[in-house]
CSV table of C-alpha atoms in Angstrom, one decimal:
chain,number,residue,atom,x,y,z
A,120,UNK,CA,115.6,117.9,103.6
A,121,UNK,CA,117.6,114.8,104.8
A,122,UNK,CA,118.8,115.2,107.7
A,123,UNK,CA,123.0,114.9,107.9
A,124,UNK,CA,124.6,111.6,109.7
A,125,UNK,CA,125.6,112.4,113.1
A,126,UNK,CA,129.7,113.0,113.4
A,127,UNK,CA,131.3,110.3,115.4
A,128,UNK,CA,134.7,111.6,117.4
A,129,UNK,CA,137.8,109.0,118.1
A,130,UNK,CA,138.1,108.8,122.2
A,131,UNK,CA,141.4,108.9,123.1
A,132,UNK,CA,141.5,107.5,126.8
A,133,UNK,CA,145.1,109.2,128.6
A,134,UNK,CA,147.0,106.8,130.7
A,135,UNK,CA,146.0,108.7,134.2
A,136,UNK,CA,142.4,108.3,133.2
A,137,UNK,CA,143.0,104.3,132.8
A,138,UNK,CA,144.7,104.5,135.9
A,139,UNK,CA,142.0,105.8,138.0
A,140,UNK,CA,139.4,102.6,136.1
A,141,UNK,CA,142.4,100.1,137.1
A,142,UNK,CA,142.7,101.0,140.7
A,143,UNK,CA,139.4,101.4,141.3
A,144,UNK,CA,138.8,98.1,140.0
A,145,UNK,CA,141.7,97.0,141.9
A,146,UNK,CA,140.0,98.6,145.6
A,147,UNK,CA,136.7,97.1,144.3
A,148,UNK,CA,138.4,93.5,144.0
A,149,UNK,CA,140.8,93.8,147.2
A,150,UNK,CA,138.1,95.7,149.5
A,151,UNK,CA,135.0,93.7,148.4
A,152,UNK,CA,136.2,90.4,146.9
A,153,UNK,CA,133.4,91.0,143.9
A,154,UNK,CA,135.1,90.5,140.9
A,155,UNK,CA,131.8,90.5,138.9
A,156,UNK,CA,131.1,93.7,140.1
A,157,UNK,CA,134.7,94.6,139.3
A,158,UNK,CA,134.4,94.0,135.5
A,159,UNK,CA,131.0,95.5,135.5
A,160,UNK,CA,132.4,98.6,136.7
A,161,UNK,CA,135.2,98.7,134.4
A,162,UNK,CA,132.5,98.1,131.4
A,163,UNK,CA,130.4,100.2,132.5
A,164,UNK,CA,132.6,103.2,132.9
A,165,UNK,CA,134.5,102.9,129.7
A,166,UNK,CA,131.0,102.7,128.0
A,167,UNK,CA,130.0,106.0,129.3
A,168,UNK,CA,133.8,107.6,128.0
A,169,UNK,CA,132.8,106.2,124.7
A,170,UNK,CA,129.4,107.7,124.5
A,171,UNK,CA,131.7,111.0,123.9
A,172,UNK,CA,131.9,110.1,120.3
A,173,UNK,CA,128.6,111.9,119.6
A,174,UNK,CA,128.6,115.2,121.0
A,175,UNK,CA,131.0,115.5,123.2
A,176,UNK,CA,130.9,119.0,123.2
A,177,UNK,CA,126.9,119.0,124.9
A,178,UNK,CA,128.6,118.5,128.4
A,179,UNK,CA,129.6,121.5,130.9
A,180,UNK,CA,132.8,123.5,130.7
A,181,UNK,CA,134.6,123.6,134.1
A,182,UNK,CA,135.9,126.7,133.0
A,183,UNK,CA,139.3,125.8,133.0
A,184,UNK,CA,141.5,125.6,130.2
A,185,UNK,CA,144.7,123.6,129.4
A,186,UNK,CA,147.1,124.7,126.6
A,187,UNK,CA,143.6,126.2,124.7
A,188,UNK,CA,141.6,123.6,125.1
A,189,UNK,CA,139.0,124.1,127.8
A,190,UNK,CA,138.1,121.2,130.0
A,191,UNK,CA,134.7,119.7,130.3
A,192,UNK,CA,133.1,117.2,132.3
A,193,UNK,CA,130.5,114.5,132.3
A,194,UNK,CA,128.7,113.2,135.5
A,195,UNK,CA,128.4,109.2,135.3
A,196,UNK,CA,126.7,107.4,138.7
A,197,UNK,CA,128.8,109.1,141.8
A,198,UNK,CA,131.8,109.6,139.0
A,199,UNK,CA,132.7,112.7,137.4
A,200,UNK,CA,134.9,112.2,133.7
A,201,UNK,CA,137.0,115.0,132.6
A,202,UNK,CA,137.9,115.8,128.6
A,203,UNK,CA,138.9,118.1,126.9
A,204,UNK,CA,138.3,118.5,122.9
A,205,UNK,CA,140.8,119.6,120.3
A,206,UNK,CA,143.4,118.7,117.8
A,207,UNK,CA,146.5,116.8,119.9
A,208,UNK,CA,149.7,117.1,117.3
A,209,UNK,CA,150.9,113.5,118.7
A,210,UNK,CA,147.7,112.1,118.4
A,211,UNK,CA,147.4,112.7,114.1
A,212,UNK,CA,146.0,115.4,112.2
A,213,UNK,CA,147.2,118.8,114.4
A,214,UNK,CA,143.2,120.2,113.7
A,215,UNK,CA,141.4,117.0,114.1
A,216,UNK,CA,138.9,116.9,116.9
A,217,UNK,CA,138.7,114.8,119.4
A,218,UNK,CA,137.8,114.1,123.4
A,219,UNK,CA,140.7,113.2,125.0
A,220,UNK,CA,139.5,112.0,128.6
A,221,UNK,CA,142.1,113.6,131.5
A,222,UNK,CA,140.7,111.5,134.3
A,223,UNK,CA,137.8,110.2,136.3
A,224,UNK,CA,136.9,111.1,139.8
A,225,UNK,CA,134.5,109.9,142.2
């Protein structure tokens, strides 16, 4: 039996969530003067949101839920990422599924 292609989700990063990367670049630039490590933050973060395209729905509910869609997270390094999964009406198709990442905390 062949086994069926795994589904790949569209990420859709809110504008809080790029926020948070931005300024924590910024601190890591203004605080440490390491823009290397800077960038390789950035990357490296935004990598781990786009992992969600796969199975987004393997990580922990927090138990909270926001207009029906409950919220999970997903620890990266001391970071913690928080999406949600659902149909967004502004986003496209009202039913299509996606991660929509809230925010990340560290």
């Amino acid at each position: 039996m062949p086994m069926d292609k795994t589904k790949k989700y569209k990420i859709v990063i809110s504008k809080d969530a790029l926020l948070d990367i931005k300024s924590t670049k910024k601190y890591i630039l203004d605080t440490f003067k390491y823009r290397e490590y800077a960038e390789n933050f950035s990357k490296k973060i935004k990598k781990a949101i786009k992992e969600l395209d796969s199975f987004p729905k393997g990580y922990e509910a927090t138990g909270y839920v926001i207009e029906g869609l409950s919220i999970f997270f997903k620890p990266y390094s001391t970071y913690l990422i928080f999406f949600c999964c659902g149909g967004f009406h502004h986003y496209g198709n009202p039913g299509l599924e996606r991660p929509y990442v809230l925010a990340s905390y560290y």
